[in-house]
Coordinates of C-alpha atoms in Angstrom, one line a residue:
Chain A
M1 CA -27.9 14.8 7.8
S2 CA -26.6 13.2 10.9
V3 CA -24.9 10.0 11.4
L4 CA -25.9 7.4 14.1
I5 CA -22.8 5.7 15.5
V6 CA -22.8 2.7 17.8
G7 CA -19.5 1.2 19.1
S8 CA -17.5 0.8 22.1
T9 CA -16.8 3.9 24.5
A10 CA -13.8 3.1 26.4
L11 CA -10.8 4.1 28.4
D12 CA -7.5 3.2 26.6
S13 CA -4.2 2.9 28.3
I14 CA -1.6 2.8 25.5
K15 CA 2.0 2.2 25.6
T16 CA 4.4 2.9 22.7
P17 CA 8.2 2.7 22.7
K18 CA 8.2 6.4 23.4
A19 CA 5.6 7.0 25.9
E20 CA 2.8 5.7 28.1
N21 CA -0.6 7.3 28.5
P22 CA -3.1 5.9 30.9
R23 CA -7.1 6.1 30.7
L24 CA -7.3 8.2 27.5
L25 CA -10.8 8.5 25.9
G26 CA -11.0 5.6 23.4
G27 CA -13.3 3.0 21.9
S28 CA -14.4 2.6 18.3
A29 CA -17.6 4.9 18.7
S30 CA -15.6 7.7 20.4
H31 CA -13.0 7.7 17.6
A32 CA -15.6 7.5 14.8
A33 CA -17.9 10.0 16.4
V34 CA -15.2 12.7 16.8
A35 CA -14.1 12.0 13.2
A36 CA -17.6 12.2 11.9
S37 CA -18.4 15.3 13.8
F38 CA -16.0 17.4 11.5
F39 CA -18.7 16.9 8.7
S40 CA -22.1 16.2 10.2
P41 CA -24.0 16.0 13.4
V42 CA -23.5 12.8 15.3
K43 CA -25.9 10.6 17.5
L44 CA -23.8 8.4 19.7
V45 CA -24.9 5.0 21.1
G46 CA -22.6 3.5 23.7
V47 CA -22.2 2.8 27.5
V48 CA -20.0 4.2 30.2
G49 CA -19.5 3.3 33.9
H50 CA -19.7 5.6 37.1
D51 CA -15.9 6.3 36.6
F52 CA -16.2 7.9 33.2
P53 CA -14.4 11.2 33.5
K54 CA -16.5 14.4 33.1
K55 CA -13.9 15.9 30.9
Y56 CA -14.5 13.2 28.3
V57 CA -18.4 14.1 28.3
R58 CA -17.2 17.7 27.8
L59 CA -15.1 16.5 24.9
Y60 CA -18.0 14.9 23.2
R61 CA -20.1 17.8 23.8
R62 CA -17.4 20.2 22.3
H63 CA -17.8 18.1 19.2
K64 CA -21.7 18.6 19.3
I65 CA -22.1 14.8 19.7
D66 CA -25.7 13.9 20.7
L67 CA -25.4 11.9 24.0
E68 CA -29.0 10.9 24.4
G69 CA -28.0 7.3 23.4
L70 CA -25.1 7.2 25.8
Q71 CA -26.0 4.9 28.7
R72 CA -24.4 5.7 32.0
L73 CA -24.5 2.4 34.1
P74 CA -23.2 1.7 37.6
G75 CA -19.9 -0.3 37.3
K76 CA -16.7 0.4 35.6
T77 CA -16.1 1.8 32.0
F78 CA -14.6 -0.7 29.5
H79 CA -10.8 -0.3 29.8
W80 CA -8.4 -1.7 27.3
S81 CA -4.6 -1.6 27.6
G82 CA -2.2 -2.3 24.8
E83 CA 1.4 -1.8 23.8
Y84 CA 2.9 -1.1 20.4
E85 CA 6.1 -2.3 18.9
A86 CA 8.6 0.1 17.4
N87 CA 7.2 -0.3 13.9
M88 CA 3.8 0.8 15.2
N89 CA 2.0 -1.9 13.3
N90 CA 2.2 -4.8 15.8
R91 CA 0.5 -4.3 19.0
R92 CA -0.4 -6.7 21.9
T93 CA -3.3 -6.3 24.3
L94 CA -2.1 -6.2 27.9
L95 CA -5.4 -6.0 29.6
T96 CA -9.1 -5.9 28.7
E97 CA -11.7 -5.1 31.4
L98 CA -15.2 -5.1 30.0
G99 CA -17.0 -3.5 33.0
V100 CA -20.3 -2.2 32.1
F101 CA -19.8 -3.3 28.5
E102 CA -20.3 -6.9 29.6
T103 CA -24.1 -6.6 29.8
F104 CA -24.5 -3.6 27.4
T105 CA -27.6 -3.6 25.3
P106 CA -28.0 -0.7 23.1
T107 CA -31.4 0.9 23.2
L108 CA -32.1 3.7 20.7
P109 CA -33.8 6.8 21.8
K110 CA -36.8 7.5 19.5
S111 CA -35.0 10.4 17.8
Y112 CA -32.3 8.1 16.6
Q113 CA -34.5 5.4 15.0
T114 CA -35.1 7.3 11.8
S115 CA -31.4 8.2 11.2
Q116 CA -30.4 7.8 7.4
F117 CA -26.8 7.1 7.9
V118 CA -25.8 4.3 10.3
L119 CA -22.3 3.3 11.4
L120 CA -22.1 0.1 13.2
A121 CA -18.5 0.7 14.4
N122 CA -16.4 -2.1 15.7
I123 CA -18.4 -4.0 18.6
A124 CA -19.9 -7.5 18.9
P125 CA -22.0 -8.4 15.8
S126 CA -25.0 -9.3 18.0
L127 CA -25.2 -5.7 19.2
Q128 CA -24.9 -4.4 15.6
H129 CA -27.8 -6.6 14.8
H130 CA -29.6 -5.3 17.8
V131 CA -29.2 -1.6 16.8
L132 CA -30.2 -2.4 13.2
N133 CA -33.3 -4.1 14.5
Q134 CA -34.5 -0.7 15.9
M135 CA -33.8 1.4 12.9
R136 CA -36.6 2.4 10.4
R137 CA -35.5 2.3 6.8
P138 CA -31.9 3.9 7.0
K139 CA -30.3 4.9 3.7
F140 CA -26.8 3.6 4.2
V141 CA -25.6 1.2 6.8
V142 CA -21.8 0.4 7.1
A143 CA -20.3 -1.9 9.7
D144 CA -16.6 -2.2 10.8
T145 CA -15.5 -5.3 12.5
M146 CA -12.3 -6.8 14.1
D147 CA -10.5 -10.2 14.1
L148 CA -12.0 -11.0 17.5
W149 CA -15.5 -11.4 16.1
L150 CA -14.3 -13.5 13.3
N151 CA -12.9 -15.8 15.8
I152 CA -15.8 -15.9 18.3
A153 CA -18.9 -14.5 16.6
L154 CA -18.6 -15.5 13.0
A155 CA -22.0 -16.8 12.5
D156 CA -23.4 -13.6 13.8
L157 CA -21.2 -11.5 11.5
L158 CA -22.2 -13.6 8.4
K159 CA -25.8 -13.0 9.3
L160 CA -25.2 -9.3 9.6
L161 CA -23.4 -9.0 6.2
P162 CA -26.5 -9.2 4.0
R163 CA -28.1 -6.5 6.2
L164 CA -25.5 -4.0 5.3
D165 CA -24.8 -1.5 2.4
G166 CA -21.1 -1.2 3.4
F167 CA -18.5 -3.4 5.1
M168 CA -15.2 -2.5 6.3
L169 CA -12.3 -4.8 7.5
N170 CA -8.5 -4.8 7.3
D171 CA -6.4 -7.0 5.2
G172 CA -5.6 -9.4 7.7
E173 CA -9.2 -10.0 8.7
A174 CA -10.2 -10.2 4.9
H175 CA -7.7 -12.9 4.5
Q176 CA -9.2 -14.7 7.7
L177 CA -12.7 -14.4 6.4
T178 CA -12.1 -15.5 2.9
K179 CA -8.9 -17.5 3.0
E180 CA -7.7 -15.4 0.1
D181 CA -4.2 -13.9 0.2
N182 CA -5.1 -11.5 -2.9
V183 CA -6.9 -8.4 -1.7
F184 CA -9.0 -8.2 -4.9
A185 CA -9.9 -11.9 -4.9
A186 CA -11.0 -11.4 -1.1
L187 CA -13.2 -8.4 -2.1
K188 CA -15.0 -10.4 -4.7
K189 CA -15.7 -13.2 -2.1
I190 CA -17.1 -10.6 0.5
H191 CA -19.4 -9.2 -2.0
K192 CA -21.0 -12.6 -2.4
L193 CA -21.8 -12.5 1.4
G194 CA -23.8 -9.4 1.0
P195 CA -22.6 -5.9 1.0
K196 CA -22.5 -3.8 -2.1
Y197 CA -19.7 -1.7 -0.9
V198 CA -16.6 -3.5 0.6
I199 CA -13.6 -1.5 1.9
I200 CA -10.4 -3.3 2.9
K201 CA -8.1 -1.2 5.1
K202 CA -4.3 -1.6 4.7
G203 CA -3.1 0.8 7.4
S204 CA -0.2 3.0 6.0
H205 CA -0.7 1.5 2.6
G206 CA -4.2 3.1 2.3
S207 CA -7.3 1.2 1.5
I208 CA -9.4 -0.4 -1.4
L209 CA -13.0 0.1 -2.2
S210 CA -14.9 -2.2 -4.2
G211 CA -18.4 -1.0 -5.2
P212 CA -20.9 -0.8 -8.1
K213 CA -18.5 1.5 -10.0
G214 CA -15.5 -0.9 -9.4
F215 CA -12.4 -0.3 -7.5
F216 CA -11.0 2.8 -5.9
I217 CA -7.5 2.8 -4.6
C218 CA -7.4 5.3 -1.6
P219 CA -4.0 6.4 -0.4
A220 CA -3.2 7.0 3.2
Y221 CA -1.9 10.5 4.1
P222 CA 2.0 10.3 4.3
L223 CA 3.1 10.6 7.8
H224 CA 6.7 10.9 9.0
T225 CA 5.9 10.1 12.4
V226 CA 3.1 7.9 14.0
V227 CA 2.6 8.7 17.5
D228 CA -0.3 6.4 18.2
P229 CA -2.4 4.4 15.6
T230 CA -5.1 3.5 18.0
G231 CA -8.6 4.4 16.4
A232 CA -7.0 5.2 13.0
G233 CA -9.5 2.7 11.4
D234 CA -12.4 4.0 13.4
S235 CA -11.5 7.6 12.4
F236 CA -11.2 6.6 8.8
V237 CA -14.9 5.1 8.7
G238 CA -16.1 7.8 11.0
G239 CA -14.9 10.5 8.7
M240 CA -16.1 8.7 5.6
M241 CA -19.7 8.3 7.1
G242 CA -19.8 12.0 8.3
Y243 CA -18.8 13.3 4.9
L244 CA -21.3 10.9 3.1
A245 CA -24.1 12.2 5.3
T246 CA -23.6 15.8 4.2
A247 CA -22.4 15.3 0.7
G248 CA -26.0 15.3 -0.7
N249 CA -24.8 13.6 -3.8
S250 CA -25.5 9.8 -4.5
I251 CA -23.3 7.3 -2.6
N252 CA -21.5 6.5 -5.7
G253 CA -20.8 10.0 -6.5
S254 CA -19.4 10.8 -3.1
I255 CA -17.8 7.8 -1.6
R256 CA -14.3 8.1 -3.1
R257 CA -14.0 11.7 -1.7
A258 CA -15.5 10.5 1.5
M259 CA -12.9 7.9 1.8
I260 CA -10.2 10.5 1.2
Y261 CA -11.6 12.6 4.0
G262 CA -11.6 9.7 6.2
S263 CA -8.1 8.9 5.4
V264 CA -7.1 12.4 6.2
V265 CA -8.8 12.5 9.5
A266 CA -7.2 9.2 10.4
S267 CA -3.8 10.8 9.7
F268 CA -4.5 13.4 12.4
C269 CA -5.7 10.7 14.7
C270 CA -2.3 8.9 14.3
E271 CA -0.4 12.1 15.2
G272 CA -1.3 12.2 19.0
F273 CA -2.3 9.7 21.6
G274 CA -5.9 8.8 21.7
L275 CA -8.0 11.7 20.5
T276 CA -5.5 14.3 21.7
Q277 CA -4.5 15.5 18.2
I278 CA -7.7 15.0 16.4
T279 CA -9.6 17.1 18.8
R280 CA -7.2 20.0 18.2
T281 CA -7.7 19.8 14.5
K282 CA -9.6 22.3 12.5
R283 CA -11.7 21.5 9.5
K284 CA -9.4 23.9 7.3
Q285 CA -6.4 21.7 8.1
I286 CA -8.4 18.6 7.0
N287 CA -9.3 20.4 3.7
Q288 CA -5.5 21.3 3.2
R289 CA -4.4 17.6 3.5
V290 CA -7.2 16.6 1.2
K291 CA -5.7 19.1 -1.4
K292 CA -2.3 17.8 -0.7
L293 CA -3.4 14.1 -1.3
E294 CA -4.8 15.3 -4.6
M295 CA -1.3 16.7 -5.4
L296 CA 0.4 13.5 -4.3
T297 CA -1.6 11.1 -6.4
R298 CA -2.2 13.1 -9.7
F299 CA -0.1 11.9 -12.7
Chain B
M1 CA 16.5 8.2 -26.9
S2 CA 17.8 4.7 -26.0
V3 CA 18.3 3.3 -22.4
L4 CA 21.5 1.4 -21.4
I5 CA 20.6 -1.4 -19.1
V6 CA 23.2 -3.4 -17.2
G7 CA 22.2 -6.3 -14.8
S8 CA 21.9 -10.0 -14.6
T9 CA 21.1 -12.2 -17.5
A10 CA 20.1 -15.4 -16.1
L11 CA 18.1 -18.8 -16.3
D12 CA 15.4 -18.8 -13.6
S13 CA 13.8 -22.0 -12.3
I14 CA 10.7 -21.0 -10.5
K15 CA 8.4 -23.0 -8.4
T16 CA 5.0 -21.8 -7.0
P17 CA 2.3 -23.7 -5.2
K18 CA 0.6 -24.1 -8.6
A19 CA 3.3 -24.9 -11.1
E20 CA 7.1 -25.3 -11.7
N21 CA 8.9 -23.9 -14.6
P22 CA 12.6 -24.7 -15.2
R23 CA 15.2 -22.5 -16.9
L24 CA 13.1 -19.6 -18.1
L25 CA 14.8 -16.5 -19.3
G26 CA 15.3 -14.1 -16.2
G27 CA 17.6 -11.9 -14.6
S28 CA 17.2 -8.2 -13.7
A29 CA 18.4 -6.9 -16.9
S30 CA 16.3 -9.2 -19.1
H31 CA 13.2 -8.1 -17.2
A32 CA 14.1 -4.6 -17.2
A33 CA 15.2 -4.6 -20.8
V34 CA 11.9 -6.2 -22.1
A35 CA 10.0 -3.7 -20.0
A36 CA 11.9 -0.6 -21.3
S37 CA 11.6 -1.9 -25.1
F38 CA 7.9 -1.1 -25.1
F39 CA 8.9 2.6 -25.1
S40 CA 12.5 3.1 -26.2
P41 CA 15.5 1.3 -27.9
V42 CA 17.5 -0.6 -25.2
K43 CA 21.2 -1.6 -25.2
L44 CA 21.8 -4.5 -23.0
V45 CA 25.1 -5.2 -20.9
G46 CA 25.2 -8.6 -19.5
V47 CA 26.8 -12.1 -19.8
V48 CA 25.6 -15.6 -20.7
G49 CA 27.4 -18.9 -21.1
H50 CA 27.6 -21.5 -23.8
D51 CA 24.2 -23.1 -22.7
F52 CA 22.2 -19.9 -23.2
P53 CA 19.4 -21.0 -25.4
K54 CA 19.0 -19.5 -28.8
K55 CA 15.4 -18.9 -28.5
Y56 CA 16.1 -16.4 -25.7
V57 CA 18.6 -14.4 -28.0
R58 CA 15.7 -14.4 -30.5
L59 CA 13.3 -13.3 -27.8
Y60 CA 15.7 -10.2 -27.1
R61 CA 15.9 -9.6 -30.8
R62 CA 12.2 -9.5 -31.0
H63 CA 12.1 -6.7 -28.6
K64 CA 14.8 -4.9 -30.8
I65 CA 17.2 -5.0 -27.8
D66 CA 20.8 -4.2 -28.9
L67 CA 23.0 -7.1 -28.0
E68 CA 26.4 -5.7 -28.8
G69 CA 27.0 -5.3 -25.0
L70 CA 25.9 -9.0 -24.1
Q71 CA 29.0 -11.0 -23.6
R72 CA 29.1 -14.8 -24.5
L73 CA 31.6 -16.6 -22.3
P74 CA 32.6 -20.3 -22.1
G75 CA 31.0 -21.8 -19.0
K76 CA 27.3 -21.9 -17.7
T77 CA 24.8 -19.2 -17.7
F78 CA 23.8 -17.9 -14.2
H79 CA 21.2 -20.1 -12.9
W80 CA 18.8 -19.2 -10.1
S81 CA 16.0 -21.2 -8.6
G82 CA 13.5 -20.1 -6.1
E83 CA 10.2 -21.2 -4.5
Y84 CA 7.2 -19.0 -3.5
E85 CA 4.8 -19.4 -0.7
A86 CA 1.0 -19.5 -1.4
N87 CA 0.8 -15.6 -0.6
M88 CA 3.2 -14.9 -3.4
N89 CA 5.2 -12.5 -1.2
N90 CA 7.5 -14.9 0.5
R91 CA 10.2 -16.7 -1.6
R92 CA 13.2 -18.7 -0.7
T93 CA 16.3 -19.3 -2.9
L94 CA 16.7 -23.1 -3.7
L95 CA 19.8 -22.8 -5.7
T96 CA 22.3 -20.1 -7.1
E97 CA 24.7 -21.2 -9.6
L98 CA 26.7 -18.0 -10.7
G99 CA 28.5 -19.6 -13.6
V100 CA 30.0 -17.0 -16.0
F101 CA 28.6 -14.4 -13.8
E102 CA 31.3 -15.1 -11.2
T103 CA 34.1 -13.4 -13.2
F104 CA 32.0 -11.0 -15.2
T105 CA 33.3 -7.5 -16.0
P106 CA 30.9 -5.3 -18.0
T107 CA 32.8 -3.8 -20.9
L108 CA 30.9 -1.2 -22.8
P109 CA 31.0 -1.0 -26.5
K110 CA 31.8 2.5 -27.8
S111 CA 28.3 3.0 -29.1
Y112 CA 26.9 2.5 -25.5
Q113 CA 29.2 5.0 -23.7
T114 CA 27.2 8.1 -24.8
S115 CA 23.8 6.7 -23.6
Q116 CA 21.8 9.5 -21.9
F117 CA 19.6 7.2 -19.8
V118 CA 21.4 4.5 -17.8
L119 CA 19.8 1.9 -15.7
L120 CA 21.9 0.0 -13.4
A121 CA 19.5 -2.9 -12.6
N122 CA 20.1 -5.2 -9.7
I123 CA 23.7 -6.5 -9.8
A124 CA 26.8 -6.0 -7.6
P125 CA 27.4 -2.4 -6.8
S126 CA 31.0 -2.8 -7.8
L127 CA 29.7 -3.7 -11.4
Q128 CA 27.3 -0.8 -11.3
H129 CA 30.4 1.4 -10.6
H130 CA 32.4 -0.1 -13.3
V131 CA 29.7 0.6 -15.9
L132 CA 29.3 4.2 -14.7
N133 CA 33.1 4.6 -15.1
Q134 CA 32.8 4.0 -18.7
M135 CA 29.9 6.5 -19.4
R136 CA 30.3 9.9 -20.8
R137 CA 28.0 12.5 -19.1
P138 CA 24.8 10.5 -18.9
K139 CA 21.7 12.6 -18.4
F140 CA 19.8 10.3 -15.8
V141 CA 21.3 7.3 -14.0
V142 CA 19.0 5.1 -11.8
A143 CA 20.2 2.1 -9.9
D144 CA 18.1 -0.8 -8.4
T145 CA 19.6 -3.1 -5.6
M146 CA 18.6 -5.9 -3.4
D147 CA 19.0 -7.0 0.2
L148 CA 22.1 -9.2 -0.7
W149 CA 24.3 -6.1 -1.6
L150 CA 23.2 -4.4 1.5
N151 CA 24.5 -7.4 3.5
I152 CA 27.8 -8.1 1.6
A153 CA 28.7 -4.9 -0.3
L154 CA 27.3 -2.0 1.6
A155 CA 30.5 0.1 1.4
D156 CA 30.3 -0.1 -2.4
L157 CA 26.7 0.8 -2.6
L158 CA 27.2 3.8 -0.2
K159 CA 29.9 4.9 -2.6
L160 CA 27.5 4.5 -5.5
L161 CA 24.7 6.5 -4.2
P162 CA 26.2 10.0 -4.7
R163 CA 26.9 9.2 -8.2
L164 CA 23.1 8.4 -9.0
D165 CA 20.3 10.7 -9.9
G166 CA 17.8 8.1 -8.8
F167 CA 17.8 5.1 -6.5
M168 CA 15.2 2.3 -6.1
L169 CA 14.8 -0.2 -3.3
N170 CA 12.0 -2.1 -1.7
D171 CA 10.5 -1.2 1.7
G172 CA 12.3 -4.0 3.5
E173 CA 15.6 -2.8 2.1
A174 CA 14.9 0.8 2.9
H175 CA 14.5 -0.4 6.5
Q176 CA 17.6 -2.4 6.5
L177 CA 19.5 0.6 5.0
T178 CA 18.1 3.3 7.3
K179 CA 16.8 1.5 10.4
E180 CA 13.7 3.5 9.9
D181 CA 10.2 1.8 10.1
N182 CA 8.5 4.6 8.5
V183 CA 8.9 4.8 4.7
F184 CA 8.8 8.7 4.7
A185 CA 11.4 8.9 7.3
A186 CA 13.5 6.4 5.4
L187 CA 13.2 8.4 2.2
K188 CA 14.5 11.5 3.9
K189 CA 17.6 9.6 5.2
I190 CA 18.3 8.0 1.7
H191 CA 18.3 11.4 0.1
K192 CA 21.1 12.4 2.5
L193 CA 23.2 9.5 1.1
G194 CA 23.1 11.2 -2.3
P195 CA 20.2 10.5 -4.8
K196 CA 17.8 13.4 -5.7
Y197 CA 15.0 11.0 -6.7
V198 CA 14.4 7.9 -4.2
I199 CA 11.6 5.3 -5.0
I200 CA 10.6 2.8 -2.4
K201 CA 8.8 -0.2 -3.9
K202 CA 6.1 -1.8 -1.7
G203 CA 5.0 -4.7 -4.0
S204 CA 1.2 -5.0 -4.4
H205 CA 0.8 -1.7 -2.3
G206 CA 2.5 0.4 -5.1
S207 CA 5.5 2.6 -4.7
I208 CA 6.4 6.0 -3.3
L209 CA 8.6 8.6 -5.2
S210 CA 10.4 11.3 -3.1
G211 CA 11.9 13.8 -5.5
P212 CA 12.5 17.6 -6.0
K213 CA 8.8 18.0 -6.4
G214 CA 7.8 16.1 -3.3
F215 CA 6.1 12.8 -2.9
F216 CA 4.3 10.7 -5.4
I217 CA 2.1 7.8 -4.2
C218 CA 2.1 5.5 -7.2
P219 CA -0.6 2.8 -7.2
A220 CA 0.0 -1.0 -8.2
Y221 CA -2.2 -2.2 -10.9
P222 CA -5.0 -4.4 -9.2
L223 CA -4.5 -8.0 -10.1
H224 CA -6.8 -10.9 -9.0
T225 CA -4.2 -13.5 -9.7
V226 CA -0.4 -13.3 -9.5
V227 CA 1.2 -16.2 -11.3
D228 CA 4.8 -15.3 -10.6
P229 CA 6.0 -12.0 -9.2
T230 CA 9.8 -12.8 -10.2
G231 CA 11.1 -9.7 -12.1
A232 CA 8.2 -7.3 -11.3
G233 CA 10.5 -4.8 -9.7
D234 CA 12.9 -5.0 -12.7
S235 CA 9.9 -4.6 -15.0
F236 CA 8.8 -1.6 -13.0
V237 CA 12.1 0.3 -13.2
G238 CA 12.7 -0.9 -16.8
G239 CA 9.4 0.4 -17.9
M240 CA 10.0 3.7 -16.1
M241 CA 13.2 4.3 -17.6
G242 CA 12.1 3.3 -21.1
Y243 CA 9.2 5.9 -20.6
L244 CA 11.5 8.7 -19.3
A245 CA 13.9 8.2 -22.2
T246 CA 11.3 9.0 -24.8
A247 CA 9.1 11.4 -22.9
G248 CA 10.9 14.3 -24.2
N249 CA 9.8 16.4 -21.1
S250 CA 11.9 17.3 -18.1
I251 CA 12.4 14.3 -15.6
N252 CA 10.3 16.1 -13.1
G253 CA 7.5 16.7 -15.7
S254 CA 7.5 12.9 -16.6
I255 CA 8.5 10.8 -13.8
R256 CA 5.1 10.3 -12.2
R257 CA 3.6 9.2 -15.5
A258 CA 6.9 7.0 -16.0
M259 CA 6.3 5.2 -12.8
I260 CA 2.6 4.5 -13.8
Y261 CA 3.8 2.9 -16.9
G262 CA 6.4 1.0 -15.0
S263 CA 3.7 -0.3 -12.6
V264 CA 1.4 -1.4 -15.5
V265 CA 4.3 -3.2 -17.1
A266 CA 5.1 -5.0 -13.9
S267 CA 1.5 -6.1 -13.7
F268 CA 1.8 -7.9 -17.0
C269 CA 5.0 -9.5 -15.8
C270 CA 3.3 -11.0 -12.8
E271 CA 0.6 -12.5 -14.9
G272 CA 2.9 -15.1 -16.3
F273 CA 6.0 -17.2 -15.5
G274 CA 9.2 -15.3 -16.2
L275 CA 8.7 -13.3 -19.3
T276 CA 6.0 -15.4 -20.9
Q277 CA 3.1 -13.0 -20.3
I278 CA 4.9 -9.7 -20.8
T279 CA 6.4 -10.9 -24.2
R280 CA 2.8 -11.4 -25.4
T281 CA 1.6 -8.0 -24.3
K282 CA 0.9 -5.1 -26.8
R283 CA 1.5 -1.5 -26.2
K284 CA -2.2 -0.9 -26.6
Q285 CA -2.9 -3.1 -23.6
I286 CA -0.3 -1.2 -21.5
N287 CA -2.1 2.1 -22.4
Q288 CA -5.4 0.7 -21.5
R289 CA -4.4 -0.3 -17.9
V290 CA -2.7 3.3 -17.7
K291 CA -6.2 4.8 -18.5
K292 CA -7.7 2.3 -15.9
L293 CA -5.3 3.2 -13.2
E294 CA -6.3 6.9 -13.8
M295 CA -9.9 6.0 -13.2
L296 CA -9.1 3.8 -10.2
T297 CA -7.3 6.7 -8.4
R298 CA -9.3 9.7 -9.4
F299 CA -11.5 11.4 -6.7

């Protein structure tokens, strides 16, 4: 089955202590779509401007991503620029040019509206609502978010949560949302806001799922060198949704393994700037890392 | 087989946002010894003053801890006082009264010198050396440390590392020692300083082993409420060494499971002030949490 993914489609200018890379393909939907494409067909919903490079359209196409839902508007593509500190955890935004994103309203092609697996990747909660309003009985809807929406669109986000099957956020955001320092106490509170499956991402410390079958402690794949963590969380949830869409099994029966696949895809994402490394990755390499993670956690 | 444990034996006055507990039994050796005692006999090396409460001697005895190596000197017992912030991760020291610890020289009873498993719990590296000098061909020696020794006794610590089989430190200390932000890069550098097994503790994020058989990603046991994390790291390494001493198997064959047991013992430690919860814990409860950790990490 295919996954419908809505989110940002952007140009990212990324600076780390070791290098600087201008105008890479980025955005939550780009990262999630490429990650999901290793496992299932992807239908992309997003918007780009007149300056969006053709090579990035070709990149989507190489990953067999359905672009019927990608709007092309007059104006500039969303451009984000950020800088990472040496520890690769702290980053600061240098520049945000919304461009065509400012007036973006995602309208779903008819062929998208019956998708069973829906990923509302990081984007304004009002747009996540807008996409859901156009869907007909999806089977499994997951949303990601970011601290910005907790700050400026909390009411919209709180209204979204009961509409979701799964919700994903990082540990800092979970603290911001619940005021709980303890991750397990935070998970409990977030369930009360609606979603049956809640995943808290902890960067290089892995992630924690809380669902009907209890907790799952999901490791991050060990990396000696992180080149650029931008999009790692998007890759994680994209990989997870892609895997779930083709697993066939029940969600409960597949979600742990789906998270492991997401975790591995995210590790490849971190090994190159933007999408450069992940687009070179083969499914076989992903399977090898999944096997290795099994070895690394067995006791 | 028994484990020889040297470290601090102290009185801890601990303040958290929720409660204040004066003069609890504490110190790295106390926590490690009680933790190890669930799995194997323990020989304790430490020092206490004339004010050391009899009830704490009885507590050691209830855990069948051999006290032949516990010196009783005129003067006051080492007293540490600290305060935790609401997130239970940041703590600050309010008071350190070294007392009899200031002039402590650990002298090993004859019956201790042939111990096969030696835990040099957190204490000045010079004293860790001094204990090792008195040992006859131990099978497996592990040392723990803290940031203080990296600051004031780095040369001693660096001379200790080649004498160890295993070395344990937390992620902040690993960064301080190697200047590496990445935990896996830090592990590589620490191996070059001597120890074959290196374990980096990451608090509620678990721990990472790097050894001859590669990495092991060891989870922390999920806790909704942390009452007092003091001694969690000592309990972790104590439980690990206690388990290893009776596992019978090769170190490589047992160390992952030993870490899991250490992790579970540490979780009970965190659920009460000082040693109050762990001393109420039964071996059966430990086994149940180990089983649960298996369930929580399987995929």
